[in-house]
Coordinates of C-alpha atoms in Angstrom, one line a residue:
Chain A
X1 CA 77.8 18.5 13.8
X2 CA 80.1 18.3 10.6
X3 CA 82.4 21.0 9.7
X4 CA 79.7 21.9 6.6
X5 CA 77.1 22.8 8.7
X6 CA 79.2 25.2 11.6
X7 CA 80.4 27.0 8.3
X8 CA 76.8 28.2 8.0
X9 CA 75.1 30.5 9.7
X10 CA 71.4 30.0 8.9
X11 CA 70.6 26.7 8.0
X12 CA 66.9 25.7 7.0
X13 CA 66.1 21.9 6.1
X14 CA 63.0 20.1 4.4
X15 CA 60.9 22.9 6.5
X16 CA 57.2 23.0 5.8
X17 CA 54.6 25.2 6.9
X18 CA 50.6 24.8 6.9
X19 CA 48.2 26.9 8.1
X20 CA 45.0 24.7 8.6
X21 CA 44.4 22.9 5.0
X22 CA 46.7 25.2 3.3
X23 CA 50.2 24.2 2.6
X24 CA 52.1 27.2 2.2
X25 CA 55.9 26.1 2.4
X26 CA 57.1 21.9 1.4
X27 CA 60.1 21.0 2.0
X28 CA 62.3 23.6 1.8
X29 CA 65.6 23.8 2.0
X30 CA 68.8 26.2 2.1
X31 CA 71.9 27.3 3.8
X32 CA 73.0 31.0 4.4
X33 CA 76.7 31.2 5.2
X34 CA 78.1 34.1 7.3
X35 CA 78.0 37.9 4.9
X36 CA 76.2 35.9 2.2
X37 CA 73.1 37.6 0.8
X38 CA 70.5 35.9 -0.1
X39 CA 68.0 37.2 -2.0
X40 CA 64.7 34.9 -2.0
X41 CA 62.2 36.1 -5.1
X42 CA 58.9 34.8 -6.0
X43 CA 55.3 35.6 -7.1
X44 CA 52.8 37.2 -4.8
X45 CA 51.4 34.1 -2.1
X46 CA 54.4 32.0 -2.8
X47 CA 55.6 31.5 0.7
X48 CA 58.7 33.7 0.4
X49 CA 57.1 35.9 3.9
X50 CA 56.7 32.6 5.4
X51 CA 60.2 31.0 5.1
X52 CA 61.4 34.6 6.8
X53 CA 58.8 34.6 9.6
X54 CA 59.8 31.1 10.5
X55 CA 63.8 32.3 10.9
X56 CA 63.1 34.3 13.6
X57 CA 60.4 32.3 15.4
X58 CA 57.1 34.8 14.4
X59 CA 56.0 31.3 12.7
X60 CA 56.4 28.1 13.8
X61 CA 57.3 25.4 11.2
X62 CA 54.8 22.3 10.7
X63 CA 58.0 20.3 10.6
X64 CA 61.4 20.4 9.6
X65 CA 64.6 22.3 11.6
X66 CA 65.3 25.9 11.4
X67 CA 69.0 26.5 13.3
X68 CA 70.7 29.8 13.7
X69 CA 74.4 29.3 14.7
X70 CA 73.6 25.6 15.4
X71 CA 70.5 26.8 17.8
X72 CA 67.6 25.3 16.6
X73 CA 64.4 27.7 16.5
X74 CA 62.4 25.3 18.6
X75 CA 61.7 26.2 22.5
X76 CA 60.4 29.9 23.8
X77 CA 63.9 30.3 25.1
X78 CA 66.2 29.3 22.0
X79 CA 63.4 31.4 20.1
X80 CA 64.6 34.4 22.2
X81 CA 68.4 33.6 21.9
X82 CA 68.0 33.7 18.1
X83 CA 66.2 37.1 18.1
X84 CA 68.5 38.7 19.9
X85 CA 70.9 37.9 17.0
X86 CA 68.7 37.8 14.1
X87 CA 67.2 41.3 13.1
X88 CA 64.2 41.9 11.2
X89 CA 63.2 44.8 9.0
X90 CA 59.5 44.6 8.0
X91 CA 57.0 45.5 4.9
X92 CA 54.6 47.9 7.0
X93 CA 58.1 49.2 9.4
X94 CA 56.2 48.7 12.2
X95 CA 57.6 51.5 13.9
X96 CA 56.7 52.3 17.7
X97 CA 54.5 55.0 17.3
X98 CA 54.3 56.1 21.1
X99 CA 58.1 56.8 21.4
X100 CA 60.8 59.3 19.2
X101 CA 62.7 57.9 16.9
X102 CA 65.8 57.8 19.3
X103 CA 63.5 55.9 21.9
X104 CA 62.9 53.4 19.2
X105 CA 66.1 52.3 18.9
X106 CA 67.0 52.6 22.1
X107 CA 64.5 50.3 23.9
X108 CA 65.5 47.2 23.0
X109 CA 69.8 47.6 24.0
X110 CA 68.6 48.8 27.2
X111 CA 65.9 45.9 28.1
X112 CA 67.6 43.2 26.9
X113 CA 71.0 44.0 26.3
X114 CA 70.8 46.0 29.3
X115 CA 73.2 48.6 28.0
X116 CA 73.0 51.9 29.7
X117 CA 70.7 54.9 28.5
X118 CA 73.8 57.2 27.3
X119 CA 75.5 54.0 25.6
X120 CA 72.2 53.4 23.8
X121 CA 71.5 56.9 23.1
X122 CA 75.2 57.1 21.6
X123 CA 74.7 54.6 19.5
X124 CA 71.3 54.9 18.4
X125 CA 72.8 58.3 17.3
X126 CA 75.2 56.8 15.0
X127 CA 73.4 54.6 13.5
X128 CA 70.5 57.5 12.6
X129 CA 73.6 59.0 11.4
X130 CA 74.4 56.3 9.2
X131 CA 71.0 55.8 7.2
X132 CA 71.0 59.5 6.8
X133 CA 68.0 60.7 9.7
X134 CA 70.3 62.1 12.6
X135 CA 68.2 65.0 12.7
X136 CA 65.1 63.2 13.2
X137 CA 66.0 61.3 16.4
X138 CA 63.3 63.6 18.5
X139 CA 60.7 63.1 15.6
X140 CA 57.7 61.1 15.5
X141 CA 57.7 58.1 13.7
X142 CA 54.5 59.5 12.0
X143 CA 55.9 63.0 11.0
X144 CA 58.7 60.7 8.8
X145 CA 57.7 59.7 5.1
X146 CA 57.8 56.0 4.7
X147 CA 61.6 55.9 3.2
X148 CA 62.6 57.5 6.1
X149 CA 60.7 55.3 8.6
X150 CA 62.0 52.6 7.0
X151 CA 65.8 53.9 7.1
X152 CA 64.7 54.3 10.8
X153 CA 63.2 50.7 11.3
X154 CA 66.8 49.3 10.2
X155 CA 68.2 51.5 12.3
X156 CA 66.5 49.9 14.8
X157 CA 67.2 46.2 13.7
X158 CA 71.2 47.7 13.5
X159 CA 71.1 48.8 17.3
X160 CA 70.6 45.6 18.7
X161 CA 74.2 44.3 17.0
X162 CA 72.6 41.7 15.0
X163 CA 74.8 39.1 13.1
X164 CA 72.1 38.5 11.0
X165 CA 69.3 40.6 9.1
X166 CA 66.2 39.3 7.5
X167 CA 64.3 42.0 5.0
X168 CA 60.4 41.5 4.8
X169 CA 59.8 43.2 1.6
X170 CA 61.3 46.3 2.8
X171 CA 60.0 48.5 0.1
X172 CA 56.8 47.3 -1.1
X173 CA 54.7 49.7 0.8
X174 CA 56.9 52.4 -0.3
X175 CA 56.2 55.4 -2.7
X176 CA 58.2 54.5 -5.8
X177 CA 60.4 57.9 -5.7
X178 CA 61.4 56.8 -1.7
X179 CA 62.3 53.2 -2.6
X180 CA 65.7 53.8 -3.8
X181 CA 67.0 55.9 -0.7
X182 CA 66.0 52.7 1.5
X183 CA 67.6 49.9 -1.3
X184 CA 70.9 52.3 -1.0
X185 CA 71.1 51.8 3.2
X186 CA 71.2 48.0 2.6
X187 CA 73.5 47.8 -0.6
X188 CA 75.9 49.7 2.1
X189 CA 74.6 47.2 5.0
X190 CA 75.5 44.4 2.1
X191 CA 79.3 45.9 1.3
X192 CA 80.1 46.2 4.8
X193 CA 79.7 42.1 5.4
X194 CA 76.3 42.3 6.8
X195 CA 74.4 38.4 6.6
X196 CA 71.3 39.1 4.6
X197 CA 68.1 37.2 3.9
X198 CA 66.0 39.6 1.6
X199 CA 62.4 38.9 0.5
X200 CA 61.4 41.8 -2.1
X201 CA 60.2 42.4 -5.7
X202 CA 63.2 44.5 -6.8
X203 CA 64.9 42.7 -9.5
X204 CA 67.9 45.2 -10.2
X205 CA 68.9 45.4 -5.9
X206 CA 68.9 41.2 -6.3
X207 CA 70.9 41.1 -9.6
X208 CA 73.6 44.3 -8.3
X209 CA 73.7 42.9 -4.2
X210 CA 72.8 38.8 -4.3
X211 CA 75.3 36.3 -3.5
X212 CA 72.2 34.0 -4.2
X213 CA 68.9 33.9 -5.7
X214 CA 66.2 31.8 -4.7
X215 CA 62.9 32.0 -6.6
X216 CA 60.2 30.2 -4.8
X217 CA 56.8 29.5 -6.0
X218 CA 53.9 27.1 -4.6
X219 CA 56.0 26.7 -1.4
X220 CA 59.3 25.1 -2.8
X221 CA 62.5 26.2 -3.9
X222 CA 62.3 25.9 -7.8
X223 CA 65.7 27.5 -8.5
X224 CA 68.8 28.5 -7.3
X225 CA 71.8 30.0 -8.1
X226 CA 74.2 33.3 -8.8
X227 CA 72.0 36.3 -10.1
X228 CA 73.4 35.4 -13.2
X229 CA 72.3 32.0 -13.7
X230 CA 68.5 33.1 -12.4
X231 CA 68.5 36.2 -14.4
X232 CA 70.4 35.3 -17.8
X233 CA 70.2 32.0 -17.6
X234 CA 67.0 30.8 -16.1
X235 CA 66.5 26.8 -16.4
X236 CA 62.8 26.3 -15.4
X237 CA 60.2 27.2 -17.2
X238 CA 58.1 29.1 -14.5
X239 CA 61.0 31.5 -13.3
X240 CA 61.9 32.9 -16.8
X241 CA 57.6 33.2 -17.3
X242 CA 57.5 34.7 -13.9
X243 CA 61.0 37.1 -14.4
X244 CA 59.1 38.5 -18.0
X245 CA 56.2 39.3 -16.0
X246 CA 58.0 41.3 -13.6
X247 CA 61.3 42.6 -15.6
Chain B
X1 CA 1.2 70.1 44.8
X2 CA 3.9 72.5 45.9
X3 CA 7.5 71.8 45.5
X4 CA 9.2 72.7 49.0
X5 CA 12.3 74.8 48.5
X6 CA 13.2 75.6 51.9
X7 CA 13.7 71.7 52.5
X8 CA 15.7 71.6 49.5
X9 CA 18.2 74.3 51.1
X10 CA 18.0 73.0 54.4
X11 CA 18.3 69.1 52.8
X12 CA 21.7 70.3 50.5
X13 CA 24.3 70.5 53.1
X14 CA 23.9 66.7 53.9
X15 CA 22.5 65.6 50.5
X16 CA 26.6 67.1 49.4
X17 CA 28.6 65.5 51.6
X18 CA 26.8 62.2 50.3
X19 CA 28.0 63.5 46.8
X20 CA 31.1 63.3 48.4
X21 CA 31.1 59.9 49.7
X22 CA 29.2 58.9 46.3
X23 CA 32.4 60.2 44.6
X24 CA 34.9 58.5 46.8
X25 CA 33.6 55.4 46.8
X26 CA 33.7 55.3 43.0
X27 CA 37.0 56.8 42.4
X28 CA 38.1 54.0 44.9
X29 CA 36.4 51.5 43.3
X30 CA 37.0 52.4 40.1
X31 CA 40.6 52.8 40.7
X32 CA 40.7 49.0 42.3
X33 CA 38.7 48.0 38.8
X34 CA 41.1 49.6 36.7
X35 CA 44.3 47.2 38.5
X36 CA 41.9 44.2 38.4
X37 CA 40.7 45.0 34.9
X38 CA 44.5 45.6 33.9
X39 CA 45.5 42.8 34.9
X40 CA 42.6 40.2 33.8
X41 CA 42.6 42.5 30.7
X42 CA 46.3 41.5 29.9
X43 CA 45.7 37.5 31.1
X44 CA 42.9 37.2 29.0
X45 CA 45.1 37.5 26.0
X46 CA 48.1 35.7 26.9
X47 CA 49.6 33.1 25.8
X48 CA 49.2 30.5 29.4
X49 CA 46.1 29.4 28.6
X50 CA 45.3 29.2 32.1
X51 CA 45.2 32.2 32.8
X52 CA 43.0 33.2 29.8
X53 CA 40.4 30.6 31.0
X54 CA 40.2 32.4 34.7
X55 CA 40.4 35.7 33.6
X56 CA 37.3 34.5 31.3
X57 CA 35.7 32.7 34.2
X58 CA 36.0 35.8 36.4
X59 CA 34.7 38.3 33.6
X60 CA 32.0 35.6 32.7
X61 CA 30.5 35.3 36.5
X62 CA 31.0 38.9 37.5
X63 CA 28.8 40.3 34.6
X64 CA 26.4 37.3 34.3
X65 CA 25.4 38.2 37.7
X66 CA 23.4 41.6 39.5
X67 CA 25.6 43.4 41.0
X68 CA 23.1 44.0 43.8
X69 CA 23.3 40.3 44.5
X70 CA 27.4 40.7 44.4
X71 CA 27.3 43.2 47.6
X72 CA 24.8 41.0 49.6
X73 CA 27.5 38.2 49.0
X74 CA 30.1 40.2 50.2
X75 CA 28.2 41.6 53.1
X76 CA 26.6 39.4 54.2
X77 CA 27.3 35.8 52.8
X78 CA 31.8 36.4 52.9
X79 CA 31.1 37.4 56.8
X80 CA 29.4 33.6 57.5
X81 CA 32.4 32.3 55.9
X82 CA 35.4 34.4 56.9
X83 CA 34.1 34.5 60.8
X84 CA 34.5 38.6 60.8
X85 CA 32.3 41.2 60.0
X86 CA 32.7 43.4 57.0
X87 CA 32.8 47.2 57.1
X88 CA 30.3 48.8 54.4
X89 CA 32.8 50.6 53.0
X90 CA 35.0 47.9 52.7
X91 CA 32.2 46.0 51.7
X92 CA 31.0 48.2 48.9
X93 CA 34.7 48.8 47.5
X94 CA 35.2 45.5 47.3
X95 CA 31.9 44.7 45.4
X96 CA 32.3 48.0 43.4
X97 CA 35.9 47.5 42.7
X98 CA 35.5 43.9 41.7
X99 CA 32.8 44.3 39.5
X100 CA 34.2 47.3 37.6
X101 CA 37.5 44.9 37.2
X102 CA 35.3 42.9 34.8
X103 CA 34.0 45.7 32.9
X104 CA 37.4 47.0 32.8
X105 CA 39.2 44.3 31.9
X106 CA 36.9 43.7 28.9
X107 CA 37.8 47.3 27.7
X108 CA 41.8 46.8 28.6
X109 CA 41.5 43.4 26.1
X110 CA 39.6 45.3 23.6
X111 CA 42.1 48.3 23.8
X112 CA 45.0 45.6 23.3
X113 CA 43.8 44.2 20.6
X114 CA 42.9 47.1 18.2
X115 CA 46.4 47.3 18.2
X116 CA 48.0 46.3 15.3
X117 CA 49.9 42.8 15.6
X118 CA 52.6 44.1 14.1
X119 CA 53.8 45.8 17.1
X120 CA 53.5 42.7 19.0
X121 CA 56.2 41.0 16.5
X122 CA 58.5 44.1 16.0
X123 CA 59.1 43.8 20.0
X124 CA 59.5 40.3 19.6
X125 CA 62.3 40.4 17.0
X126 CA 64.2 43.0 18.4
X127 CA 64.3 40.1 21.7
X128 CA 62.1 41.9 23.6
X129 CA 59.4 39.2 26.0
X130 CA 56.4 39.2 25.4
X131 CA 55.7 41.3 28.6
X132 CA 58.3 44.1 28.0
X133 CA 56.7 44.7 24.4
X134 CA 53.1 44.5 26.2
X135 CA 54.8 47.3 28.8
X136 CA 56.3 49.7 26.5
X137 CA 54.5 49.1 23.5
X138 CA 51.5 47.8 23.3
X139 CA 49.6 49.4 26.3
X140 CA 50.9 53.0 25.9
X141 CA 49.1 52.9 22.9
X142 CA 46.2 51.0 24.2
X143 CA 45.7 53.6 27.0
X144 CA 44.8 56.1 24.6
X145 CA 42.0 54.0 23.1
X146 CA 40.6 53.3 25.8
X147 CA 40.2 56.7 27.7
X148 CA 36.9 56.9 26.2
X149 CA 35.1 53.9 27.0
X150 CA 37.4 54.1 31.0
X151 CA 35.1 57.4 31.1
X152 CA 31.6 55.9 30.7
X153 CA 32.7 52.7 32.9
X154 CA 33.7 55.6 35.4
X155 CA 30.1 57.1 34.6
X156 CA 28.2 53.3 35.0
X157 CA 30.0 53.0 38.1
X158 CA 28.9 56.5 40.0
X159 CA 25.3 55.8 39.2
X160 CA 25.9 52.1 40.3
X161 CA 27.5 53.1 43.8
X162 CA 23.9 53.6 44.6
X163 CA 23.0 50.3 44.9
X164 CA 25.7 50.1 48.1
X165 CA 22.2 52.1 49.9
X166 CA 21.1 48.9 50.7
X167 CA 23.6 47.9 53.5
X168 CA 23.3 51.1 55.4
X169 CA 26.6 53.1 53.4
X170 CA 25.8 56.5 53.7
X171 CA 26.4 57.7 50.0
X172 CA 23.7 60.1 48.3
X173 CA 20.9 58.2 47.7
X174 CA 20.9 56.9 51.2
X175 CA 21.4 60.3 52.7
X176 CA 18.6 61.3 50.4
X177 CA 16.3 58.1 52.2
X178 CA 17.1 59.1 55.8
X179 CA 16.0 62.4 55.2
X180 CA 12.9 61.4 53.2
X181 CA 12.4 59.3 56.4
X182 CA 12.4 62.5 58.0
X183 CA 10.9 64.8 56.2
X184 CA 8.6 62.9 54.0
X185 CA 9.5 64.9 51.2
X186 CA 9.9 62.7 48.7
X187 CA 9.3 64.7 45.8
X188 CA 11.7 67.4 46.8
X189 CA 14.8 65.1 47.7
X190 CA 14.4 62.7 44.9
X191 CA 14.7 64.9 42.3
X192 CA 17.5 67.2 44.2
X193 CA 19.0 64.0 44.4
X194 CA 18.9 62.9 40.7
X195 CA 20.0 66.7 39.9
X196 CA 23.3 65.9 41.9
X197 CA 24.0 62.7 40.0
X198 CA 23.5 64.6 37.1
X199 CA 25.5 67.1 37.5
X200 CA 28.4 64.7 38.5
X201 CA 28.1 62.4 35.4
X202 CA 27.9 65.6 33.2
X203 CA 31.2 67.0 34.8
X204 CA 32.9 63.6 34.4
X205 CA 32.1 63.0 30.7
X206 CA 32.8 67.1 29.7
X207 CA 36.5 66.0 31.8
X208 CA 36.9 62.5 30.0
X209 CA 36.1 64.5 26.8
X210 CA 38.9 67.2 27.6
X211 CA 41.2 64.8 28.3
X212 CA 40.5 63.0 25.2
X213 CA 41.4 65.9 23.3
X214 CA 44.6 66.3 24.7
X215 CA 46.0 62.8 24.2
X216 CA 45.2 63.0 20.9

């Protein structure tokens, strides 16, 4: 392995993804080096879900490597090793709806990092603390509004000590007046050196927090760069069409 | 003709401790259905497709079959193979209990899967196995789905106990035969003994529906 490549910690190349007849993702590829964020935009159906849902093993690539840390997403058990490392924050929270919202976070440190119940507690604590919800650890996940289960779901990606945190549209099923209180939890997760892959629709969180931009459409990488370059300076044709349509 | 009461009073004493047995045998068999129907439930949907095809075989051959024909083979037929006699209760437990498992496990698989697939990969990415997530997630939320339908299999499986009659168990509706044997009052001890089953199947479903409330 040359130096180049252990310098990165996600490294995704000439991956593609089908689902029967339909291509969704061809041949793409990218490198996400350790506190970078990365900030993957794109029209509706373009693959950007996809290329996320592949990282962490919920979808397996039609060919192509996906490695984490040098451990390629391939078997059940380097699958496994990566979650443990790789968080995931989802569009719909998917919040455990049988257990508080101390319980939530303190399930997974217990069964698989086998931490004890008062360590996990303690720490789940802190981290509600931290997005803002510390009074809500004996809540219901269903008595929270979506901004808070949300703050709550990374939260719960936070407690397992990830290195690394992937963000499945985080706020698209939000209210509009409860997506900034969720965008200002991961500009603070960005600041403090946290690795980042970010699907989403919010143009002004990629232009203020982005290391890098991808915008995706039809399943490949079409552009790349700074926010800058994408935003002010867009090269191809279809990413300034598709950043008027949405700016 | 006249209906008889005095031989329904002097018929009730035994005619309720059949009620009793009746009851037993289905909360036994019921609760052996529930760990077989668990279990099958949860292999039907994993990911070993081995096990998916056997719990499908199983589930497949119990319900395409009677399940009078189910307690003759375990009565008689497993005895000719085995070399030693079968107790009727064991007997009807077993044919009982396996035979609900199939129901059950149909109800368990249907439980899981109304259960949004999300939950499934929020366990997974936190590094939870696929059987932890099933654990603490997924079936504490299927349980509560499937109370309902867990009540009427409950329900099927009291009025289906009756069938164990024909290899001598002593459960209602064979009490309810020896004393018609007696007595030859058919009309009297019949319908006593389809009042009885009523009134079980009403207090189970009025409890399933209590319980129902509560969970909610």
């Amino acid at each position: 392995m040359n130096p180049a490549e252990t310098s990165c910690m996600i490294s995704v190349d000439h991956v593609s993804k089908s689902f029967g007849e339909l291509t969704v993702l061809k041949d793409i590829s990218f490198r996400v080096k350790e506190g970078e964020v990365v900030v993957i935009i794109g029209p509706s159906g373009s693959g950007k879900s996809t290329i996320l849902r592949c990282i962490n093993g919920l979808e397996k690539a039609t060919s192509g490597t996906i490695t984490f840390e040098g451990v390629p997403v391939d078997s059940a058990s380097h699958i496994n090793e990566v979650r443990r490392e790789v968080g995931m924050v989802f569009q719909r929270f998917n919040l455990f709806p049988n257990m508080s919202v101390i319980r939530n976070l303190m399930l997974a440190p217990m069964k698989v990092r086998k931490i004890s119940r008062e360590e996990a507690r303690q720490r789940g604590m802190e981290l509600l603390a931290r997005v803002g919800l510390a009074d809500k650890a004996d809540a219901r996940p269903a008595q929270l509004s979506g901004g808070q289960q949300q703050r709550v779901a990374i939260a719960r990606a936070l407690a397992m000590q990830p290195k690394a945190l992937l963000f499945d549209e985080p706020t698209s099923a939000l209210d509009p007046e409860m997506v900034h209180e969720v965008l200002d939890v991961m500009k603070d997760l960005a600041r403090s050196g946290m690795t980042m892959v970010v699907v989403t629709h919010e143009m002004g969180f990629a232009r203020e927090v982005a290391n890098r931009v991808l915008f995706i459409d039809g399943g490949v990488v079409l552009e790349e760069g700074t926010p800058e370059e994408i935003f002010s300076h867009p090269k191809e044709e279809r990413t300034r069409s598709f950043l008027a349509s949405v700016l | 003709m006249s209906f008889d009461f005095s031989l329904v009073e002097r018929a009730l004493p035994l005619l309720l401790m059949g009620a009793a047995v009746t009851i037993e045998i289905t909360a036994v068999s019921v609760a052996v259905g529930f760990l077989i129907g668990l279990v099958v439930g949860v292999a039907r949907i994993s990911q070993v497709k081995i096990l998916r095809i056997l719990a499908a075989v199983y589930a497949d051959c119990i319900r395409g079959t009677p399940l009078l024909v189910q307690i003759f083979l375990i009565y008689f037929a497993l005895p000719m193979v085995t070399g030693h006699r079968i107790e009727p209760f064991a007997a009807a437990v077993m044919a009982c209990g396996i035979n609900s498992g199939a129901y059950v496990s149909e109800i368990f698989r249907a439980g899981i899967q109304s259960i949004d697939p999300g939950q499934m990969e929020a366990g997974r990415s936190l590094g939870l196995s696929w059987g932890q997530t099933m654990v603490y997630v997924i079936l504490p939320q299927a349980v509560r789905n499937i109370l309902p339908p867990l009540g009427n299999e409950f329900i099927a499986m009291l009025k289906d106990s009756s069938l164990v009659s024909v290899i001598g168990f002593e459960e209602l509706t064979r009490r309810g035969q020896l004393i018609i044997a007696q007595t030859y009052g058919s009309f009297e001890i019949w319908l006593t003994v389809a009042a009885l089953y009523l009134m079980m199947t009403l207090a189970i479903s009025r409890l399933v529906a209590f319980l129902e409330r509560r969970t909610k």
